[in-house]
Amino acid sequence: MSNPNWRQEFPQIKNGLVYLDSAAMSLKPQRVIDAIDHYYQDLSVNIHRGLYPISVEATDLYEQTREDVATYINSEVEEIVFTRGTTSSLNLVASSYGLANLNEGDEIIVSELEHHSSYLPWFEIAKKTKSVIKFVPLTKEGRITVDHFKTVLTEKTKIVALTYVSNVMGFITPVKEIVKLAHSIGAIAVIDGAQALPHLKVDVKELDLDFLAFSAHKMLGPTGVGILYGKKVLLDRMDPIEFGGDMNDDVTLTDATYKDTPYKFEAGTMPVAGIIAFSDTIEYFNRYSVKEIESYCMELHIYALNQLKEIEGIEIYNPNSDTAIISYNLKNVPPHDAVTYYADQNICMRAGQHCAKLVTRFLGIQSCLRVSFYLYNNKEDVDRFVSTTKEAISFFKNMGF
Amino acid sequence: MANLENLYREVIMEHYKNPRNKGLVEGLGYHIKHIKNPSCGDDVTIQTKCNEGVIEDCRFEGSGCSICCASASVLTETMIGKKVEEAEAIAHNYLKMVSNESIDPSIDLEEAEVFAGVRLFPARIKCASISWKAFLETIKK
Ligand SMILES: Cc1ncc(COP(=O)(O)O)c(C=O)c1O
């Protein structure tokens, strides 16, 4: 069921906009915008350094977000590192933990479902350390399963870097079982949660995750803010990859010492406004429960999918998606042509490879269209999407495609 | 909608379905340039042979959307037989036209004129430009 508040809290929805690209970036509710405004209007100063009241308030709010995130994912407060986004979080793990702990012949398990930000950092570190990348064989449908995972797990596996939810297929990876297996041979798991946090309640203790990366902007939060959760024992052992202001304890002519976890990873001036506002995002999820949000999204998803399946001239690549993502093409119409038709009707969606070239390769296609639903969408959005799809098919047919 | 119909002009569709000078050839004297747009999957290679200051042959290979493929096909037809300087001027003028910048009206774009509709679709400028930019690379001295 939809909550009547949801849609009206998003000021971006106006002038007939149908926004179906939430898997790329979510819209932002008014209270998050207000929180950013508050920082810029009333504070607008740096944290940690200042010894005057508005800086103290900014610092308190900044640290409040860390506590809120920790409570939300059930971690310790010091286990939350602020970053620029999922990409930075994953690069930090690869460049620091990966570089220090991988040796020649060690194995890193990834999958073809990875977003480039969960693949390329490991690809590069593998080259540098002469370790070996192994792909979990996907099922015919494109899923990662525990059984398939077992076929690549060996004594040499040191890192398991997998996506929790695929940004193209919408499949949920059986993370809990996989992490358990990884731990049984002494490997650690680095989970890309960018698409998971907007749709699932994630409890890092229950899943026993070693590292989890996610982005605020995909879960109603501001741009430029990401989280790296890491087990304290692992973060403590890791060196920073950025050095500069704020992260050091003492600097002399011949030596330097660095702060403790997590501060040693937050060098220089951080995106303070966004981090402060991210607390309001977490509050939003606490208020409405992600379960409630997700069951509504799936209701829209099924409503859309059932209608799409009836339309002649469509190929759907993930008819059994676990989350509200549909990847498809209009037959004989290159996706960039198709998306222009939707855009002309103010329907926003994605066409391309979705930064996940290995997935489109797996599907045997150049690129595809993708729609994704979120809490601010409604059935009218789906209706307009479906009717526009039908019109697009006949338009392109008439044009000779 | 009228804009969309104007984008998919008959000539464009005709080139999309029956591309001219498609397929690369082996041979001496060809200059080649490959450009990819990783975000959308457009992938074009242009191959050009000049002889005494004249474009003797121009070919393409690639895949992508209709605008990308048709513009490559039209490019090859437009360029074969042109003097290199003339070809260069036409290509620059074409790239300005699709980007909605002011063009030199004294330069005849010939059939490539049909891509004028692209200027109303900023998201598609890249699709229409990729092969023409690759072409300019192949005639660079
Ligand atoms: C599964 C997945 N991983 C990682 C990312 C990268 O996130 P960001 O661009 O915020 O760093 C995305 C977003 O596109 C994603 O969908």
XYZ file of C-alpha atoms and ligand atoms in Angstrom:
558
model
C 0.000 0.000 0.000
C 1.148 3.498 -0.783
C 1.520 5.989 1.994
C -0.226 9.223 0.951
C 2.736 11.270 2.223
C 5.294 9.677 0.025
C 4.661 11.303 -3.316
C 3.941 14.774 -1.997
C 7.201 14.920 -0.088
C 9.153 15.042 -3.350
C 9.123 18.544 -4.864
C 10.800 17.306 -8.061
C 7.577 15.585 -9.111
C 5.764 18.251 -11.081
C 4.846 19.218 -14.651
C 3.916 15.667 -15.531
C 7.321 14.195 -14.738
C 7.344 10.414 -14.652
C 10.603 9.455 -12.977
C 11.577 5.829 -13.536
C 15.338 6.067 -13.074
C 15.650 5.635 -9.326
C 18.162 2.818 -9.684
C 20.536 5.458 -11.053
C 19.595 8.107 -8.509
C 16.623 8.630 -6.271
C 14.730 11.886 -5.901
C 15.122 13.757 -2.618
C 12.374 14.483 -0.097
C 11.808 18.020 1.146
C 13.211 17.345 4.615
C 16.556 16.307 3.177
C 16.652 19.461 1.058
C 15.760 21.481 4.168
C 18.591 19.889 6.112
C 21.071 20.883 3.409
C 19.571 24.359 3.428
C 19.920 24.590 7.173
C 23.595 23.796 6.984
C 24.283 26.367 4.281
C 21.971 29.074 5.648
C 22.802 28.832 9.321
C 26.131 27.043 9.744
C 28.243 26.855 6.610
C 31.466 26.230 8.521
C 33.961 23.427 8.832
C 33.831 20.651 11.385
C 36.336 19.303 13.917
C 38.591 22.325 13.503
C 36.416 25.097 14.849
C 36.156 26.112 18.458
C 33.117 28.335 18.078
C 29.427 27.476 18.479
C 28.324 27.022 14.862
C 31.271 24.764 14.166
C 30.455 22.739 17.237
C 26.879 22.372 16.006
C 28.065 21.327 12.543
C 30.427 18.783 14.104
C 27.668 17.395 16.307
C 25.315 17.008 13.355
C 28.040 15.353 11.290
C 28.768 12.851 14.015
C 25.049 12.349 14.593
C 24.780 11.005 11.054
C 27.516 8.498 11.819
C 25.569 7.293 14.831
C 22.305 7.144 12.885
C 23.867 5.124 10.078
C 25.527 2.780 12.579
C 22.246 2.191 14.393
C 20.437 1.701 11.104
C 22.743 -1.040 9.832
C 23.537 -2.366 13.324
C 27.256 -1.605 13.413
C 29.504 0.142 15.908
C 29.800 3.896 15.391
C 33.550 3.712 14.643
C 32.840 1.225 11.879
C 31.222 3.896 9.692
C 33.545 5.755 7.305
C 32.196 8.624 5.244
C 33.237 8.621 1.590
C 32.183 10.177 -1.707
C 30.006 7.201 -2.646
C 29.996 3.462 -3.251
C 32.746 3.858 -5.827
C 35.109 5.542 -3.356
C 34.217 3.077 -0.621
C 35.044 0.077 -2.787
C 38.221 1.686 -4.094
C 39.306 2.357 -0.530
C 38.937 -1.315 0.392
C 40.707 -2.496 -2.746
C 43.561 0.017 -2.607
C 44.160 -0.316 1.106
C 43.078 -3.738 2.335
C 43.492 -5.398 -1.059
C 46.928 -4.091 -1.842
C 48.225 -4.955 1.631
C 46.783 -8.447 1.861
C 46.815 -9.942 -1.621
C 49.776 -11.898 -2.897
C 50.675 -13.608 -6.127
C 48.280 -16.472 -6.857
C 45.633 -15.375 -4.345
C 42.106 -15.381 -5.683
C 39.426 -12.698 -5.740
C 35.893 -13.837 -6.465
C 33.635 -11.428 -8.357
C 30.691 -11.916 -10.707
C 29.498 -10.719 -14.081
C 26.683 -8.925 -12.292
C 29.108 -6.408 -10.815
C 28.764 -2.728 -11.461
C 32.098 -1.461 -12.800
C 32.801 0.053 -9.399
C 32.768 -3.383 -7.788
C 34.862 -4.945 -10.544
C 37.467 -2.487 -11.809
C 39.087 -1.723 -8.411
C 39.699 -5.478 -7.986
C 40.728 -5.904 -11.594
C 43.422 -3.261 -11.078
C 44.567 -4.571 -7.699
C 44.750 -8.074 -9.153
C 47.104 -6.795 -11.833
C 49.304 -5.067 -9.255
C 49.443 -7.994 -6.846
C 49.417 -10.764 -9.475
C 46.375 -12.222 -7.839
C 43.665 -13.888 -9.891
C 40.102 -12.783 -10.601
C 37.508 -15.577 -10.616
C 33.924 -15.191 -11.739
C 31.036 -16.961 -10.036
C 29.311 -18.738 -12.921
C 25.839 -17.238 -13.175
C 22.769 -19.400 -13.628
C 21.073 -19.326 -17.026
C 18.812 -16.643 -15.671
C 21.771 -14.596 -14.480
C 21.729 -15.285 -10.756
C 24.489 -15.852 -8.243
C 23.630 -18.944 -6.215
C 25.301 -20.546 -3.237
C 25.964 -23.724 -5.229
C 27.585 -21.833 -8.065
C 29.594 -19.813 -5.586
C 30.957 -23.029 -4.066
C 32.409 -24.046 -7.441
C 34.863 -21.121 -7.404
C 35.641 -20.918 -3.696
C 39.065 -22.427 -3.000
C 41.742 -22.381 -0.328
C 43.335 -19.542 -2.296
C 40.305 -17.256 -2.119
C 41.169 -14.142 -0.131
C 38.456 -11.682 -1.203
C 34.834 -12.157 -2.184
C 33.596 -8.966 -3.860
C 29.969 -9.254 -4.841
C 26.965 -7.082 -5.442
C 24.064 -7.525 -3.043
C 21.451 -6.482 -5.604
C 22.235 -6.259 -9.330
C 21.537 -2.845 -10.846
C 20.500 -4.422 -14.155
C 18.835 -7.713 -13.212
C 17.445 -6.756 -9.801
C 18.414 -10.155 -8.384
C 19.274 -10.444 -4.691
C 22.482 -12.334 -3.931
C 22.273 -14.899 -1.087
C 24.821 -12.878 0.849
C 24.461 -14.488 4.256
C 25.309 -18.016 3.114
C 28.067 -16.799 0.804
C 29.732 -14.763 3.549
C 29.608 -17.756 5.874
C 31.302 -19.927 3.262
C 33.894 -17.233 2.577
C 34.707 -17.008 6.285
C 35.026 -20.767 6.555
C 38.190 -20.624 4.435
C 39.418 -17.354 5.903
C 38.389 -15.005 3.092
C 36.676 -11.682 3.661
C 33.548 -10.388 1.920
C 33.242 -6.922 0.361
C 29.610 -6.315 -0.455
C 28.380 -3.645 -2.877
C 25.157 -2.500 -1.233
C 24.399 0.425 -3.566
C 21.165 -1.142 -4.825
C 20.425 -3.062 -1.651
C 20.084 -0.298 0.922
C 17.275 1.488 -0.940
C 15.245 -1.737 -0.919
C 16.334 -4.013 1.923
C 16.976 -3.755 5.608
C 20.633 -4.651 5.997
C 21.987 -5.800 9.343
C 25.758 -6.117 9.120
C 26.022 -8.193 12.296
C 23.361 -10.662 11.283
C 25.023 -11.058 7.866
C 28.475 -10.980 9.465
C 29.708 -8.630 6.712
C 33.332 -7.568 6.624
C 32.805 -4.555 4.369
C 29.659 -2.937 2.971
C 29.588 0.022 0.579
C 26.626 2.198 -0.330
C 25.641 5.636 -1.642
C 23.296 8.175 -0.083
C 21.988 9.421 -3.426
C 20.305 6.125 -4.282
C 18.365 6.080 -1.010
C 16.739 9.533 -0.936
C 19.913 11.208 0.291
C 22.241 13.856 -1.099
C 24.847 13.383 -3.821
C 28.527 13.114 -2.979
C 28.054 11.041 0.164
C 28.831 7.390 0.592
C 29.388 4.961 3.405
C 32.002 2.350 3.942
C 31.133 0.039 6.778
C 34.051 -2.143 7.842
C 34.629 -4.417 10.805
C 36.665 -2.471 13.314
C 39.459 -5.057 13.438
C 39.859 -4.788 9.682
C 39.645 -0.992 9.498
C 42.196 -0.714 12.321
C 44.663 -2.768 10.316
C 44.182 -0.710 7.157
C 46.283 2.255 6.054
C 44.586 5.369 4.747
C 44.879 5.963 1.001
C 44.433 9.722 1.255
C 46.633 11.837 3.465
C 46.133 15.426 4.475
C 44.323 17.636 6.905
C 42.216 16.383 9.777
C 43.223 12.739 9.560
C 46.586 13.120 11.291
C 47.477 13.156 14.981
C 50.910 14.614 14.876
C 53.264 15.763 12.166
C 56.964 16.424 12.648
C 59.878 16.906 10.281
C 60.601 13.221 10.305
C 57.378 11.486 11.286
C 53.589 11.541 11.146
C 50.956 9.661 13.075
C 47.349 9.253 12.130
C 44.037 9.293 13.913
C 42.086 6.196 14.816
C 39.386 4.481 12.767
C 37.264 5.930 11.162
C 38.807 9.440 11.185
C 42.057 8.377 9.582
C 40.089 7.684 6.373
C 38.372 11.072 6.228
C 41.106 13.352 4.943
C 40.505 16.978 4.096
C 37.185 18.776 4.049
C 34.373 16.284 3.703
C 30.965 16.901 2.018
C 29.672 18.251 5.318
C 26.264 19.479 4.132
C 25.401 16.182 2.500
C 26.594 14.068 5.396
C 24.529 16.142 7.821
C 21.458 15.807 5.604
C 21.939 12.060 5.271
C 20.770 11.774 8.862
C 17.348 12.983 7.723
C 17.321 10.279 5.087
C 17.958 7.624 7.702
C 15.199 9.149 9.775
C 12.925 8.738 6.762
C 13.666 5.029 6.558
C 13.136 4.636 10.286
C 9.790 6.366 10.049
C 8.398 4.415 7.129
C 10.323 1.117 7.266
C 12.116 -0.095 4.210
C 9.980 -3.228 4.206
C 6.849 -1.189 3.742
C 8.521 0.866 1.016
C 9.773 -2.238 -0.772
C 6.468 -4.046 -0.707
C 4.847 -0.989 -2.297
C 7.591 -0.815 -4.959
C 7.055 -4.492 -5.757
C 3.333 -3.906 -6.061
C 4.028 -1.280 -8.750
C 6.631 -3.535 -10.297
C 4.261 -6.486 -10.675
C 1.542 -4.173 -11.938
C 3.910 -2.908 -14.650
C 5.432 -6.273 -15.457
C 2.094 -8.002 -15.958
C 1.094 -5.398 -18.505
C 4.437 -5.356 -20.285
C 4.369 -9.126 -20.690
C 1.140 -8.787 -22.672
C 2.673 -6.405 -25.190
C 3.903 -7.814 -28.474
C 7.349 -6.552 -29.462
C 9.137 -6.419 -26.131
C 11.965 -8.481 -24.787
C 12.270 -8.521 -20.995
C 15.624 -9.704 -19.626
C 14.687 -10.140 -15.968
C 11.039 -11.179 -15.718
C 11.763 -12.696 -12.291
C 13.533 -9.728 -10.751
C 13.519 -9.657 -6.932
C 13.467 -5.861 -6.801
C 11.626 -3.184 -8.746
C 13.912 -3.094 -11.789
C 12.845 -4.035 -15.317
C 15.481 -4.343 -18.045
C 14.118 -4.727 -21.538
C 14.273 -3.708 -25.171
C 11.732 -2.948 -27.831
C 12.354 -5.503 -30.554
C 14.339 -4.095 -33.511
C 14.620 -0.693 -31.853
C 18.044 0.289 -30.495
C 17.529 1.433 -26.893
C 18.876 4.920 -27.563
C 16.202 5.426 -30.159
C 13.534 4.102 -27.829
C 14.569 6.211 -24.861
C 14.230 9.369 -26.936
C 10.580 8.555 -27.456
C 9.969 8.173 -23.723
C 11.995 11.301 -22.951
C 9.841 13.259 -25.368
C 6.879 12.306 -23.157
C 8.751 13.393 -19.998
C 9.275 9.795 -18.902
C 12.768 9.456 -17.475
C 14.560 6.138 -17.735
C 17.937 4.726 -18.570
C 19.275 3.332 -21.840
C 22.732 1.886 -22.126
C 25.020 -0.529 -20.376
C 24.314 0.832 -16.890
C 28.023 0.780 -15.943
C 27.760 -2.995 -15.980
C 29.185 -4.095 -19.306
C 29.744 -7.657 -18.106
C 25.991 -8.033 -17.573
C 24.990 -6.811 -21.032
C 27.695 -9.079 -22.415
C 26.207 -11.982 -20.440
C 22.785 -11.157 -21.875
C 24.262 -11.055 -25.381
C 23.115 -7.502 -26.039
C 24.818 -4.189 -26.715
C 22.645 -2.245 -24.309
C 19.105 -2.066 -22.958
C 16.385 0.074 -21.444
C 15.855 0.044 -17.701
C 13.004 1.300 -15.556
C 12.973 1.216 -11.790
C 10.209 2.132 -9.371
C 10.448 3.789 -6.020
C 8.139 4.943 -3.266
C 7.169 8.219 -4.965
C 5.909 6.482 -8.110
C 2.256 5.578 -8.427
C -0.003 3.516 -10.642
C -0.630 6.480 -12.937
C 3.118 6.589 -13.596
C 3.015 2.926 -14.530
C -0.038 3.471 -16.733
C 1.699 6.271 -18.598
C 4.804 4.169 -18.965
C 2.833 1.224 -20.334
C 0.746 3.256 -22.766
C 3.832 5.138 -23.965
C 5.545 1.803 -24.529
C 2.695 0.715 -26.780
C 2.759 4.013 -28.665
C 6.525 3.806 -29.043
C 6.290 0.340 -30.547
C 3.833 1.463 -33.178
C 5.710 4.713 -33.813
C 8.951 2.897 -34.528
C 7.165 0.318 -36.619
C 5.709 3.114 -38.739
C 9.109 4.703 -39.065
C 10.364 1.454 -40.533
C 12.317 -0.098 -37.648
C 5.926 14.251 -31.582
C 6.396 16.354 -34.729
C 10.005 16.783 -33.637
C 10.401 13.051 -33.302
C 9.007 12.434 -36.763
C 11.408 15.021 -38.042
C 14.262 13.187 -36.334
C 13.491 9.910 -38.056
C 13.321 11.273 -41.611
C 12.805 8.784 -44.373
C 16.315 9.271 -45.703
C 17.747 8.449 -42.295
C 15.686 5.288 -41.997
C 16.661 4.299 -45.510
C 20.375 4.600 -44.685
C 19.827 2.789 -41.378
C 18.273 -0.175 -43.118
C 20.482 -0.146 -46.205
C 23.816 1.242 -45.100
C 26.249 2.306 -47.841
C 29.980 1.583 -47.792
C 29.637 -0.675 -44.798
C 32.388 -3.151 -44.001
C 36.078 -2.406 -43.758
C 38.532 -3.411 -46.469
C 42.143 -4.466 -46.446
C 44.328 -2.236 -48.499
C 47.176 0.189 -48.607
C 46.765 3.859 -47.864
C 43.737 3.636 -45.565
C 43.589 5.647 -42.375
C 41.407 4.201 -39.688
C 39.753 5.495 -36.511
C 37.649 3.616 -33.991
C 35.428 5.467 -31.502
C 33.250 3.926 -28.827
C 30.677 5.481 -26.581
C 30.747 3.118 -23.622
C 27.662 4.539 -21.952
C 25.286 3.743 -24.816
C 27.082 1.095 -26.821
C 27.665 3.086 -30.022
C 30.780 1.688 -31.634
C 32.025 2.989 -34.990
C 35.142 2.565 -37.110
C 35.778 4.841 -40.080
C 38.277 4.034 -42.785
C 39.379 6.647 -45.302
C 41.744 6.626 -48.271
C 42.979 9.850 -49.814
C 44.715 10.179 -53.147
C 46.232 13.432 -54.361
C 44.127 15.491 -52.004
C 40.865 13.755 -52.826
C 38.883 11.287 -50.669
C 39.029 8.219 -52.844
C 37.229 5.884 -50.464
C 35.437 6.104 -47.139
C 33.957 3.121 -45.316
C 32.524 2.301 -41.940
C 31.841 -0.572 -39.605
C 29.966 -0.501 -36.363
C 26.843 -0.841 -34.359
C 24.614 1.449 -32.415
C 21.367 3.343 -32.668
C 19.719 4.325 -35.936
C 21.073 7.876 -35.827
C 24.601 6.625 -35.253
C 24.486 4.043 -38.051
C 22.650 6.218 -40.575
C 24.960 9.176 -39.986
C 27.966 6.955 -40.659
C 26.429 5.761 -43.897
C 25.536 9.285 -45.033
C 29.033 10.419 -44.085
C 30.688 7.931 -46.404
C 28.487 8.868 -49.345
C 28.990 12.561 -48.733
C 32.753 12.328 -48.512
C 33.751 10.065 -51.382
C 35.050 12.198 -54.227
C 35.461 15.380 -52.169
C 38.693 17.318 -51.873
C 40.154 16.833 -48.390
C 39.794 20.544 -47.472
C 36.212 20.539 -48.668
C 35.465 17.360 -46.722
C 36.925 18.853 -43.594
C 34.808 21.996 -43.917
C 31.649 19.964 -44.485
C 32.342 17.788 -41.449
C 32.924 20.786 -39.194
C 29.776 22.439 -40.460
C 27.771 19.250 -39.931
C 29.020 18.894 -36.362
C 27.948 22.482 -35.701
C 24.533 21.859 -37.223
C 23.723 18.853 -35.042
C 24.982 20.677 -31.928
C 22.686 23.606 -32.682
C 25.551 26.035 -33.229
C 25.555 28.587 -36.041
C 26.669 27.166 -39.340
C 28.219 28.520 -42.493
C 25.306 28.598 -44.969
C 27.671 28.684 -47.931
C 28.761 25.114 -47.279
C 26.441 22.546 -48.806
C 25.862 19.609 -46.471
C 23.999 17.750 -49.217
C 22.118 14.743 -47.890
C 23.605 15.169 -44.404
C 21.206 18.089 -44.021
C 18.582 15.529 -42.937
C 20.259 15.312 -39.543
C 19.228 18.881 -38.717
C 16.447 17.445 -36.545
C 19.017 16.140 -34.085
C 19.620 19.643 -32.703
C 16.295 19.473 -30.851
C 17.452 16.326 -29.038
C 20.599 17.245 -27.108
C 20.856 13.694 -25.772
C 21.347 12.448 -29.330
C 24.055 14.855 -30.533
C 26.712 12.297 -29.647
C 24.975 9.615 -31.690
C 24.982 11.828 -34.780
C 28.534 13.086 -34.242
C 30.578 10.019 -33.435
C 31.311 8.852 -36.995
C 31.908 12.361 -38.304
C 34.422 12.986 -35.543
C 36.115 9.697 -36.330
C 36.239 10.720 -39.996
C 38.028 13.977 -39.138
C 40.663 11.930 -37.323
C 41.244 9.821 -40.432
C 42.051 12.855 -42.593
C 44.211 14.619 -40.007
C 47.622 15.412 -41.384
C 25.223 -1.854 -7.887
C 25.929 -0.540 -7.926
N 27.157 -0.442 -7.435
C 27.830 0.717 -7.418
C 27.288 1.869 -7.937
C 28.106 3.125 -7.937
O 27.605 4.070 -7.067
P 28.184 5.539 -7.036
O 28.149 6.041 -8.438
O 27.260 6.286 -6.143
O 29.569 5.471 -6.496
C 26.002 1.814 -8.463
C 25.373 3.017 -9.028
O 25.308 3.264 -10.181
C 25.309 0.585 -8.471
O 24.076 0.480 -8.986
